[in-house]
Short mmCIF file of N, CA and C in Angstrom, two decimals:
data_model
loop_
_atom_site.label_atom_id
_atom_site.label_comp_id
_atom_site.label_asym_id
_atom_site.label_seq_id
_atom_site.Cartn_x
_atom_site.Cartn_y
_atom_site.Cartn_z
N MET A 862 0.82 -1.11 -0.56
CA MET A 862 0.16 -0.04 0.13
C MET A 862 0.85 1.03 -0.07
N GLU A 863 1.64 1.54 0.72
CA GLU A 863 2.96 2.24 1.16
C GLU A 863 3.22 2.95 -0.36
N HIS A 864 3.82 1.83 -1.47
CA HIS A 864 4.39 1.52 -2.64
C HIS A 864 3.16 2.26 -3.60
N LEU A 865 2.23 2.23 -3.22
CA LEU A 865 1.38 2.74 -4.42
C LEU A 865 0.57 4.00 -3.60
N ILE A 866 1.18 4.62 -2.31
CA ILE A 866 0.80 5.72 -2.01
C ILE A 866 2.09 6.95 -2.66
N THR A 867 3.23 6.37 -2.94
CA THR A 867 3.93 7.05 -3.32
C THR A 867 3.64 7.10 -5.16
N GLN A 868 3.55 6.20 -5.63
CA GLN A 868 3.47 6.35 -6.64
C GLN A 868 2.19 7.29 -7.24
N THR A 869 1.50 7.51 -6.02
CA THR A 869 0.38 8.70 -6.82
C THR A 869 0.90 9.75 -6.39
N VAL A 870 1.79 9.82 -5.22
CA VAL A 870 2.42 11.68 -5.19
C VAL A 870 2.96 11.84 -6.18
N GLU A 871 3.67 10.73 -6.39
CA GLU A 871 5.31 11.33 -7.84
C GLU A 871 3.98 11.72 -9.03
N ALA A 872 3.02 10.91 -9.33
CA ALA A 872 1.87 11.12 -10.67
C ALA A 872 1.45 11.87 -10.29
N LEU A 873 1.10 13.00 -9.09
CA LEU A 873 0.83 14.38 -8.97
C LEU A 873 1.60 15.27 -8.73
N CYS A 874 2.87 15.38 -8.37
CA CYS A 874 4.26 15.65 -8.37
C CYS A 874 4.49 16.19 -9.92
N LEU A 875 3.80 15.47 -10.62
CA LEU A 875 4.97 15.23 -12.64
C LEU A 875 3.59 16.00 -13.21
N GLY A 876 2.17 16.60 -12.60
CA GLY A 876 1.05 17.48 -12.51
C GLY A 876 -0.02 16.38 -13.37
N LYS A 877 0.21 15.78 -13.06
CA LYS A 877 -1.06 14.02 -13.72
C LYS A 877 -2.50 14.48 -12.87
N THR A 878 -3.27 13.77 -13.54
CA THR A 878 -4.46 13.79 -12.95
C THR A 878 -4.27 12.02 -12.37
N ILE A 879 -5.54 12.04 -11.43
CA ILE A 879 -5.48 10.48 -10.86
C ILE A 879 -6.79 10.32 -10.28
N LEU A 880 -7.55 9.05 -10.80
CA LEU A 880 -8.26 8.58 -9.99
C LEU A 880 -8.15 7.84 -8.78
N TYR A 881 -9.67 8.22 -8.05
CA TYR A 881 -8.29 7.74 -6.01
C TYR A 881 -10.34 6.89 -5.44
N PRO A 882 -9.50 6.63 -4.58
CA PRO A 882 -10.45 6.32 -3.45
C PRO A 882 -10.28 7.52 -2.62
N THR A 883 -11.51 8.28 -2.41
CA THR A 883 -11.40 9.16 -0.93
C THR A 883 -12.50 8.26 0.37
N ASP A 884 -13.17 9.12 1.28
CA ASP A 884 -13.55 8.84 2.26
C ASP A 884 -15.19 8.43 2.09
N THR A 885 -15.79 9.63 0.68
CA THR A 885 -17.24 8.73 0.15
C THR A 885 -17.00 8.36 -1.05
N ILE A 886 -17.08 9.23 -2.04
CA ILE A 886 -17.21 8.23 -3.88
C ILE A 886 -15.83 8.40 -4.12
N TRP A 887 -15.55 7.25 -4.93
CA TRP A 887 -14.23 8.02 -5.73
C TRP A 887 -14.35 8.84 -6.06
N GLY A 888 -13.13 9.37 -6.61
CA GLY A 888 -12.81 11.03 -7.01
C GLY A 888 -11.77 11.18 -7.70
N ILE A 889 -12.25 12.07 -8.64
CA ILE A 889 -10.54 12.27 -9.23
C ILE A 889 -9.84 13.52 -8.90
N GLY A 890 -8.83 13.73 -9.40
CA GLY A 890 -8.26 15.18 -8.90
C GLY A 890 -6.69 15.45 -9.57
N CYS A 891 -5.55 16.40 -8.47
CA CYS A 891 -4.55 16.84 -8.88
C CYS A 891 -4.16 17.41 -8.03
N ASP A 892 -3.05 17.90 -7.53
CA ASP A 892 -2.19 19.10 -6.99
C ASP A 892 -3.01 20.15 -7.32
N ALA A 893 -3.29 20.54 -6.12
CA ALA A 893 -4.43 21.50 -5.81
C ALA A 893 -3.45 23.21 -6.48
N ARG A 894 -2.05 22.93 -6.74
CA ARG A 894 -1.06 24.10 -7.01
C ARG A 894 -0.91 24.07 -8.49
N ASN A 895 -1.62 23.39 -8.73
CA ASN A 895 -0.89 22.99 -10.61
C ASN A 895 -2.30 23.44 -11.62
N ALA A 896 -2.33 24.58 -11.94
CA ALA A 896 -3.36 25.29 -12.68
C ALA A 896 -3.79 24.48 -14.11
N GLU A 897 -2.59 23.66 -14.70
CA GLU A 897 -2.80 22.93 -16.23
C GLU A 897 -3.57 21.93 -15.86
N ALA A 898 -3.06 20.96 -15.11
CA ALA A 898 -3.86 19.69 -14.01
C ALA A 898 -5.57 19.97 -13.86
N VAL A 899 -5.50 20.91 -13.19
CA VAL A 899 -6.61 21.98 -13.15
C VAL A 899 -7.53 21.87 -13.96
N GLU A 900 -7.42 22.39 -14.70
CA GLU A 900 -7.77 23.03 -16.30
C GLU A 900 -8.30 21.94 -17.15
N ARG A 901 -7.09 20.63 -16.71
CA ARG A 901 -7.64 19.10 -17.34
C ARG A 901 -8.89 18.54 -17.06
N LEU A 902 -8.68 18.74 -15.64
CA LEU A 902 -10.11 17.94 -14.75
C LEU A 902 -11.39 18.72 -15.19
N TYR A 903 -11.25 19.37 -15.26
CA TYR A 903 -12.62 20.38 -16.25
C TYR A 903 -12.87 19.56 -17.60
N SER A 904 -11.62 19.44 -18.03
CA SER A 904 -11.89 18.90 -19.43
C SER A 904 -12.43 18.03 -19.56
N ILE A 905 -11.43 16.37 -18.58
CA ILE A 905 -11.90 15.23 -18.38
C ILE A 905 -13.62 14.69 -18.40
N LYS A 906 -13.53 16.44 -17.41
CA LYS A 906 -15.19 16.10 -17.31
C LYS A 906 -16.26 16.79 -17.56
N GLU A 907 -15.91 17.52 -18.75
CA GLU A 907 -16.82 18.31 -18.99
C GLU A 907 -17.44 18.56 -18.69
N ARG A 908 -16.70 19.99 -17.56
CA ARG A 908 -18.07 20.61 -16.84
C ARG A 908 -17.38 22.12 -16.97
N ASP A 909 -18.44 22.78 -16.90
CA ASP A 909 -18.34 24.15 -17.09
C ASP A 909 -17.41 24.26 -15.73
N HIS A 910 -16.80 25.95 -15.81
CA HIS A 910 -16.24 26.47 -14.48
C HIS A 910 -16.30 26.68 -13.64
N SER A 911 -17.72 27.38 -14.05
CA SER A 911 -18.60 28.04 -12.94
C SER A 911 -19.38 26.73 -11.42
N LYS A 912 -19.04 25.62 -11.97
CA LYS A 912 -18.80 24.70 -10.79
C LYS A 912 -17.18 24.29 -10.75
N SER A 913 -17.02 25.08 -9.11
CA SER A 913 -15.67 24.55 -8.66
C SER A 913 -15.91 23.47 -8.26
N MET A 914 -14.45 22.77 -7.64
CA MET A 914 -14.11 21.38 -7.29
C MET A 914 -13.57 21.97 -5.78
N LEU A 915 -13.54 21.31 -5.56
CA LEU A 915 -13.03 21.08 -3.89
C LEU A 915 -11.79 20.85 -3.62
N VAL A 916 -10.88 20.34 -2.60
CA VAL A 916 -9.81 20.40 -1.91
C VAL A 916 -10.27 19.33 -0.94
N LEU A 917 -9.18 18.37 -0.81
CA LEU A 917 -8.96 17.85 0.51
C LEU A 917 -7.85 18.40 1.47
N VAL A 918 -7.71 18.80 2.35
CA VAL A 918 -6.82 18.53 3.06
C VAL A 918 -6.19 18.23 4.20
N ASP A 919 -4.90 18.05 5.22
CA ASP A 919 -4.94 17.68 6.45
C ASP A 919 -5.35 17.88 7.53
N ARG A 920 -5.38 18.86 7.62
CA ARG A 920 -6.81 19.91 8.44
C ARG A 920 -7.19 20.97 8.46
N LEU A 921 -8.29 21.58 9.52
CA LEU A 921 -9.17 22.46 8.89
C LEU A 921 -9.44 23.11 10.56
N PRO A 922 -8.32 23.83 10.61
CA PRO A 922 -7.99 24.61 12.24
C PRO A 922 -9.35 25.43 12.58
N ILE A 923 -9.82 26.55 11.54
CA ILE A 923 -11.04 27.19 12.03
C ILE A 923 -12.42 26.93 11.58
N ILE A 924 -12.79 25.82 11.16
CA ILE A 924 -13.78 25.26 11.01
C ILE A 924 -14.45 25.09 12.21
N PRO A 925 -15.65 25.60 12.28
CA PRO A 925 -16.65 25.21 13.53
C PRO A 925 -16.48 23.67 13.60
N ASN A 926 -16.88 23.12 14.75
CA ASN A 926 -17.71 21.75 14.89
C ASN A 926 -18.58 21.23 13.98
N ASN A 927 -18.18 20.42 13.43
CA ASN A 927 -18.81 19.72 12.55
C ASN A 927 -20.87 19.35 12.90
N LEU A 928 -20.90 19.65 12.04
CA LEU A 928 -22.49 19.05 12.17
C LEU A 928 -23.33 17.54 12.46
N SER A 929 -22.40 17.25 11.78
CA SER A 929 -22.47 15.53 11.93
C SER A 929 -21.09 14.34 11.95
N SER A 930 -21.08 13.46 12.17
CA SER A 930 -20.36 12.84 11.81
C SER A 930 -19.91 12.05 10.26
N ARG A 931 -21.05 12.89 9.23
CA ARG A 931 -20.63 12.54 7.69
C ARG A 931 -19.52 13.42 7.44
N PRO A 932 -19.09 12.70 6.38
CA PRO A 932 -17.55 13.58 5.63
C PRO A 932 -18.49 14.98 5.38
N THR A 933 -17.93 15.80 5.59
CA THR A 933 -18.33 17.22 4.98
C THR A 933 -17.57 17.92 4.42
N THR A 934 -17.87 18.58 3.52
CA THR A 934 -17.20 19.76 2.72
C THR A 934 -17.60 21.02 3.06
N PHE A 935 -16.74 22.06 3.69
CA PHE A 935 -17.00 23.43 3.76
C PHE A 935 -16.81 24.65 2.73
N ILE A 936 -17.65 24.59 2.69
CA ILE A 936 -17.77 26.33 1.59
C ILE A 936 -17.27 27.04 2.20
N LEU A 937 -15.97 27.38 1.83
CA LEU A 937 -15.65 29.04 2.85
C LEU A 937 -15.16 29.89 2.10
N PRO A 938 -15.78 31.24 2.38
CA PRO A 938 -15.20 32.21 1.92
C PRO A 938 -13.47 32.69 1.46
N ARG A 939 -12.58 32.98 0.60
CA ARG A 939 -12.26 33.15 0.32
C ARG A 939 -10.96 34.08 2.02
N GLU A 940 -11.24 34.80 2.39
CA GLU A 940 -10.97 35.53 3.73
C GLU A 940 -10.62 34.78 4.92
N MET A 941 -11.15 33.53 5.20
CA MET A 941 -11.44 32.08 5.77
C MET A 941 -10.58 30.98 4.80
N TRP A 942 -10.55 30.50 3.63
CA TRP A 942 -9.21 29.43 3.29
C TRP A 942 -8.83 30.37 3.18
N GLY A 943 -7.65 31.23 2.68
CA GLY A 943 -6.81 32.11 2.38
C GLY A 943 -5.60 31.64 3.18
N PRO A 944 -6.02 32.47 4.65
CA PRO A 944 -4.63 32.21 5.74
C PRO A 944 -4.17 30.24 6.14
N MET A 945 -5.43 29.66 5.75
CA MET A 945 -5.66 28.43 6.07
C MET A 945 -4.82 27.54 5.16
N LEU A 946 -4.63 27.36 4.20
CA LEU A 946 -3.67 26.83 3.12
C LEU A 946 -2.04 27.23 2.90
N ASP A 947 -1.50 26.85 3.53
CA ASP A 947 -0.11 26.61 3.55
C ASP A 947 1.06 26.92 1.92
N SER A 948 0.41 26.52 1.41
CA SER A 948 0.80 26.03 -0.02
C SER A 948 -0.54 27.04 -1.01
N SER A 949 -0.13 27.40 -2.12
CA SER A 949 -0.40 28.50 -3.11
C SER A 949 -1.41 27.59 -4.08
N ILE A 950 -3.41 27.76 -4.10
CA ILE A 950 -4.13 27.32 -4.90
C ILE A 950 -3.92 27.90 -6.25
N ALA A 951 -4.16 27.17 -7.58
CA ALA A 951 -4.04 27.71 -8.52
C ALA A 951 -5.14 28.51 -9.17
N PRO A 952 -4.76 29.27 -9.66
CA PRO A 952 -6.03 30.63 -9.69
C PRO A 952 -7.53 29.66 -9.95
N ASN A 953 -7.71 28.55 -10.84
CA ASN A 953 -8.77 28.51 -11.75
C ASN A 953 -9.73 27.43 -10.58
N LEU A 954 -8.73 27.44 -10.06
CA LEU A 954 -9.53 25.86 -8.62
C LEU A 954 -10.40 27.05 -7.85
N PRO A 955 -10.99 28.42 -7.35
CA PRO A 955 -11.62 29.27 -6.64
C PRO A 955 -12.90 28.95 -7.87
N ALA A 956 -14.35 29.10 -6.80
CA ALA A 956 -15.00 29.88 -7.26
C ALA A 956 -15.25 30.90 -8.29
N ASP A 957 -15.63 31.43 -8.84
CA ASP A 957 -15.80 32.90 -9.29
C ASP A 957 -15.67 34.03 -8.56
N ASN A 958 -16.86 33.61 -7.39
CA ASN A 958 -16.98 34.55 -6.19
C ASN A 958 -16.08 34.21 -4.80
N GLY A 959 -14.99 33.41 -5.39
CA GLY A 959 -13.80 33.87 -4.31
C GLY A 959 -13.92 32.17 -3.43
N THR A 960 -15.28 31.80 -3.13
CA THR A 960 -15.87 30.48 -2.25
C THR A 960 -14.32 29.21 -2.79
N LEU A 961 -13.79 28.27 -1.95
CA LEU A 961 -13.71 27.62 -2.04
C LEU A 961 -14.32 25.81 -0.99
N GLY A 962 -14.35 24.51 -1.73
CA GLY A 962 -14.81 23.53 -0.74
C GLY A 962 -13.19 23.09 -0.53
N ILE A 963 -13.61 22.69 1.28
CA ILE A 963 -12.39 22.27 1.61
C ILE A 963 -13.17 21.46 2.46
N ARG A 964 -12.42 20.02 2.41
CA ARG A 964 -13.13 18.55 3.52
C ARG A 964 -11.43 18.16 3.73
N CYS A 965 -11.22 17.41 4.51
CA CYS A 965 -10.74 16.81 6.02
C CYS A 965 -10.67 15.56 5.91
N PRO A 966 -10.26 14.27 5.13
CA PRO A 966 -10.80 13.53 4.75
C PRO A 966 -10.01 12.30 6.08
N GLN A 967 -11.28 11.84 5.94
CA GLN A 967 -10.77 10.37 7.61
C GLN A 967 -10.10 9.27 6.59
N HIS A 968 -9.59 9.17 5.92
CA HIS A 968 -9.63 8.50 4.71
C HIS A 968 -7.89 8.22 4.98
N HIS A 969 -7.36 6.90 5.29
CA HIS A 969 -5.68 6.42 5.24
C HIS A 969 -5.47 6.96 4.05
N PHE A 970 -5.34 6.60 3.24
CA PHE A 970 -4.75 6.76 1.52
C PHE A 970 -5.14 8.12 1.54
N CYS A 971 -5.87 9.17 1.42
CA CYS A 971 -5.67 10.04 1.31
C CYS A 971 -5.32 10.99 1.88
N GLN A 972 -5.19 10.45 3.34
CA GLN A 972 -4.50 11.55 4.13
C GLN A 972 -2.53 11.00 4.01
N GLU A 973 -2.67 10.33 3.66
CA GLU A 973 -1.11 10.04 3.28
C GLU A 973 -0.25 10.31 1.88
N VAL A 974 -1.65 10.50 1.08
CA VAL A 974 -1.36 11.38 -0.52
C VAL A 974 -0.79 12.29 -0.33
N ILE A 975 -1.96 13.63 0.90
CA ILE A 975 -1.72 14.89 1.45
C ILE A 975 -0.34 14.93 1.76
N ARG A 976 -0.41 14.17 3.23
CA ARG A 976 0.81 14.92 3.41
C ARG A 976 2.46 14.14 2.81
N LEU A 977 1.97 13.82 1.89
CA LEU A 977 3.30 13.34 1.02
C LEU A 977 3.26 14.36 0.31
N LEU A 978 2.48 14.64 -0.53
CA LEU A 978 2.33 16.13 -1.23
C LEU A 978 2.63 17.28 -0.79
N GLY A 979 2.65 17.39 0.25
CA GLY A 979 2.84 18.76 0.66
C GLY A 979 1.69 19.93 0.92
N ALA A 980 0.45 19.52 0.11
CA ALA A 980 -0.06 20.41 -1.29
C ALA A 980 -1.30 19.29 -0.41
N PRO A 981 -3.01 20.56 -0.72
CA PRO A 981 -4.37 20.40 -0.94
C PRO A 981 -4.68 19.15 -2.06
N LEU A 982 -5.28 18.78 -2.08
CA LEU A 982 -5.33 17.50 -3.49
C LEU A 982 -6.72 18.49 -3.52
N VAL A 983 -7.10 18.19 -5.29
CA VAL A 983 -8.34 18.53 -5.47
C VAL A 983 -8.98 17.29 -4.99
N SER A 984 -10.13 17.11 -5.45
CA SER A 984 -11.25 15.97 -5.54
C SER A 984 -12.52 16.83 -5.96
N THR A 985 -12.57 16.09 -6.77
CA THR A 985 -14.20 15.86 -7.56
C THR A 985 -15.31 14.74 -7.75
N SER A 986 -15.77 13.75 -8.01
CA SER A 986 -16.50 12.99 -7.99
C SER A 986 -16.08 12.91 -9.66
N ALA A 987 -16.16 11.30 -9.50
CA ALA A 987 -15.34 10.21 -10.71
C ALA A 987 -16.88 10.24 -11.79
N ASN A 988 -17.13 10.88 -12.34
CA ASN A 988 -17.96 11.19 -13.48
C ASN A 988 -17.78 12.37 -14.35
N LEU A 989 -18.48 12.12 -15.11
CA LEU A 989 -18.80 13.14 -16.17
C LEU A 989 -19.84 14.00 -15.98
N SER A 990 -19.38 15.26 -16.11
CA SER A 990 -20.95 16.19 -15.41
C SER A 990 -22.05 16.00 -16.48
N GLY A 991 -22.80 15.85 -15.10
CA GLY A 991 -24.35 15.50 -15.80
C GLY A 991 -24.63 14.59 -15.29
N HIS A 992 -23.57 13.32 -15.71
CA HIS A 992 -24.14 11.93 -14.83
C HIS A 992 -23.99 11.50 -13.59
N PRO A 993 -25.11 10.92 -13.12
CA PRO A 993 -24.72 10.41 -11.36
C PRO A 993 -23.28 10.04 -10.83
N SER A 994 -23.12 10.04 -9.65
CA SER A 994 -21.94 10.09 -9.26
C SER A 994 -21.78 8.64 -9.29
N PRO A 995 -20.53 7.55 -9.18
CA PRO A 995 -20.64 6.24 -8.97
C PRO A 995 -20.66 6.04 -7.60
N THR A 996 -21.02 5.02 -7.05
CA THR A 996 -21.55 4.23 -6.11
C THR A 996 -20.16 2.97 -5.46
N SER A 997 -19.55 2.83 -6.68
CA SER A 997 -18.41 1.85 -6.37
C SER A 997 -17.67 2.19 -7.94
N TYR A 998 -16.10 1.58 -7.25
CA TYR A 998 -15.65 1.66 -9.15
C TYR A 998 -15.94 0.84 -10.23
N ASN A 999 -16.90 0.60 -9.78
CA ASN A 999 -17.70 -0.58 -11.59
C ASN A 999 -18.16 0.59 -11.92
N ASP A 1000 -18.90 1.32 -11.04
CA ASP A 1000 -19.83 2.18 -11.40
C ASP A 1000 -19.05 3.25 -12.10
N ILE A 1001 -17.84 3.66 -12.71
CA ILE A 1001 -17.33 4.78 -13.29
C ILE A 1001 -17.03 4.30 -14.75
N ASP A 1002 -17.89 5.82 -15.43
CA ASP A 1002 -17.66 5.53 -17.12
C ASP A 1002 -16.35 4.91 -17.46
N LYS A 1003 -16.01 4.07 -18.14
CA LYS A 1003 -14.34 3.93 -19.01
C LYS A 1003 -14.10 4.86 -19.42
N THR A 1004 -15.31 5.75 -20.14
CA THR A 1004 -14.13 7.08 -20.65
C THR A 1004 -13.68 7.66 -19.72
N LEU A 1005 -14.32 7.95 -18.73
CA LEU A 1005 -13.28 9.15 -17.73
C LEU A 1005 -12.33 8.05 -17.33
N ILE A 1006 -12.61 7.39 -16.89
CA ILE A 1006 -11.39 6.28 -16.45
C ILE A 1006 -9.87 6.92 -17.92
N GLU A 1007 -10.13 5.48 -18.81
CA GLU A 1007 -9.23 6.41 -20.33
C GLU A 1007 -8.88 7.95 -20.28
N ARG A 1008 -8.84 8.78 -19.17
CA ARG A 1008 -8.52 9.90 -19.62
C ARG A 1008 -7.90 10.35 -18.33
N ILE A 1009 -7.57 9.85 -17.90
CA ILE A 1009 -7.27 9.62 -16.25
C ILE A 1009 -5.63 9.39 -16.56
N ASP A 1010 -4.65 10.18 -16.40
CA ASP A 1010 -3.54 9.63 -15.81
C ASP A 1010 -3.17 8.35 -15.78
N PHE A 1011 -3.44 8.39 -13.99
CA PHE A 1011 -2.71 7.50 -13.31
C PHE A 1011 -4.16 6.73 -12.22
N CYS A 1012 -4.58 6.03 -11.98
CA CYS A 1012 -5.47 4.78 -11.67
C CYS A 1012 -5.16 4.09 -10.36
N VAL A 1013 -5.60 4.70 -9.45
CA VAL A 1013 -5.50 3.95 -8.04
C VAL A 1013 -6.10 2.49 -8.10
N PRO A 1014 -6.21 1.31 -8.03
CA PRO A 1014 -6.28 0.24 -8.41
C PRO A 1014 -7.58 0.09 -6.60
N PRO A 1015 -9.00 -0.91 -7.16
CA PRO A 1015 -10.09 -0.75 -6.10
C PRO A 1015 -9.77 -1.86 -5.40
N PHE A 1016 -8.45 -1.67 -4.89
CA PHE A 1016 -7.98 -2.77 -3.84
C PHE A 1016 -9.03 -2.51 -1.93
N PRO A 1017 -9.52 -3.50 -1.60
CA PRO A 1017 -10.36 -3.58 -0.60
C PRO A 1017 -10.19 -2.29 0.74
N GLU A 1018 -8.55 -2.63 1.26
CA GLU A 1018 -8.29 -1.51 2.31
C GLU A 1018 -8.07 -0.36 2.15
N PHE A 1019 -8.21 0.44 0.54
CA PHE A 1019 -8.56 1.30 0.20
C PHE A 1019 -9.75 1.91 0.03
N LEU A 1020 -11.19 1.35 0.49
CA LEU A 1020 -12.56 1.36 0.23
C LEU A 1020 -12.92 2.17 1.60
N SER A 1021 -13.71 2.54 1.65
CA SER A 1021 -14.50 3.68 2.67
C SER A 1021 -15.29 2.93 3.09
N GLY A 1022 -16.52 2.24 2.13
CA GLY A 1022 -17.38 2.06 1.96
C GLY A 1022 -19.17 2.61 1.99
N GLU A 1023 -18.74 4.20 2.20
CA GLU A 1023 -19.58 5.25 1.38
C GLU A 1023 -19.68 5.54 0.23
N THR A 1024 -21.34 5.47 0.08
CA THR A 1024 -21.55 5.57 -1.27
C THR A 1024 -22.46 6.44 -1.88
N GLN A 1025 -22.04 8.17 -1.02
CA GLN A 1025 -22.98 9.19 -1.50
C GLN A 1025 -21.79 9.99 -1.08
N GLY A 1026 -21.73 11.14 -1.82
CA GLY A 1026 -20.54 12.27 -1.37
C GLY A 1026 -21.05 12.82 0.02
N SER A 1027 -20.00 14.14 0.07
CA SER A 1027 -20.35 14.49 1.31
C SER A 1027 -21.42 15.53 2.05
N GLN A 1028 -21.96 15.29 2.89
CA GLN A 1028 -22.37 16.61 3.66
C GLN A 1028 -21.74 18.45 3.16
N ILE A 1029 -22.87 18.94 2.61
CA ILE A 1029 -22.09 20.12 2.31
C ILE A 1029 -22.84 21.51 3.12
N ILE A 1030 -21.28 22.44 3.77
CA ILE A 1030 -21.95 22.69 4.57
C ILE A 1030 -21.48 24.45 4.01
N LYS A 1031 -21.83 25.77 4.07
CA LYS A 1031 -21.34 26.88 3.18
C LYS A 1031 -21.25 27.80 4.61
N ILE A 1032 -20.18 28.28 4.80
CA ILE A 1032 -19.96 29.14 5.98
C ILE A 1032 -19.91 30.60 5.90
N ASN A 1033 -20.67 31.33 5.75
CA ASN A 1033 -20.64 32.82 5.02
C ASN A 1033 -19.85 33.73 6.23
N PRO A 1034 -19.67 34.74 4.97
CA PRO A 1034 -18.44 35.92 5.79
C PRO A 1034 -18.70 36.40 7.14
N ASP A 1035 -19.95 36.00 8.00
CA ASP A 1035 -19.80 36.15 9.27
C ASP A 1035 -20.30 35.51 9.88
N GLY A 1036 -19.97 34.28 9.88
CA GLY A 1036 -20.18 32.73 10.63
C GLY A 1036 -20.99 32.08 10.89
N SER A 1037 -21.94 32.49 10.06
CA SER A 1037 -23.72 31.85 9.51
C SER A 1037 -22.94 30.58 8.87
N GLN A 1038 -23.97 28.98 8.68
CA GLN A 1038 -23.79 28.45 8.41
C GLN A 1038 -25.30 28.29 7.50
N THR A 1039 -24.94 27.87 6.23
CA THR A 1039 -26.09 26.95 5.40
C THR A 1039 -25.98 25.83 4.92
N ILE A 1040 -26.77 24.95 5.11
CA ILE A 1040 -26.57 23.53 5.07
C ILE A 1040 -27.05 23.37 3.20
N LEU A 1041 -26.15 23.19 2.70
CA LEU A 1041 -26.36 23.17 1.02
C LEU A 1041 -26.97 21.55 0.43
N ARG A 1042 -25.88 20.89 1.42
CA ARG A 1042 -26.11 19.01 0.97
C ARG A 1042 -26.48 18.22 2.71
N PRO A 1043 -27.73 17.96 2.62
CA PRO A 1043 -27.83 17.08 4.01
C PRO A 1043 -26.96 16.13 4.53
#
């Protein structure tokens, strides 16, 4: 398993896109600092830039207590996520309004990749835009798999058992919260 984590990080450092297991459903991603790789993800998914992607990080120091035991993505305004992220984020990653989705996965594979990469990891569901999110590796569209540079195999020890996306909570500049997806 450690060898596969190292291979994944090496691919990310080379600007490659990856298909990988997360704490929710299968995702595709890249190094969040690499604008060219982020652009490739939009192309791979056939996704409009108005629908931003999120990043996985190793810690969320300024996030209020989670409202649920489910994996939770927080949509944060720039003034909150900017100081939190030690590394620079590709300029084409945040939404047009400056918000950015951030989640801290409780998933060994993701945690180790983020730690070794030393940067946030882009994460978006492993589906073509407008198509249903896959609930398992076998549900991932083969066209999408062929477009990805590096695919992590679906080894049982990597799988989270989750079959749905994360809960999504928007944190407003005034600190109030809006649940976008329960």
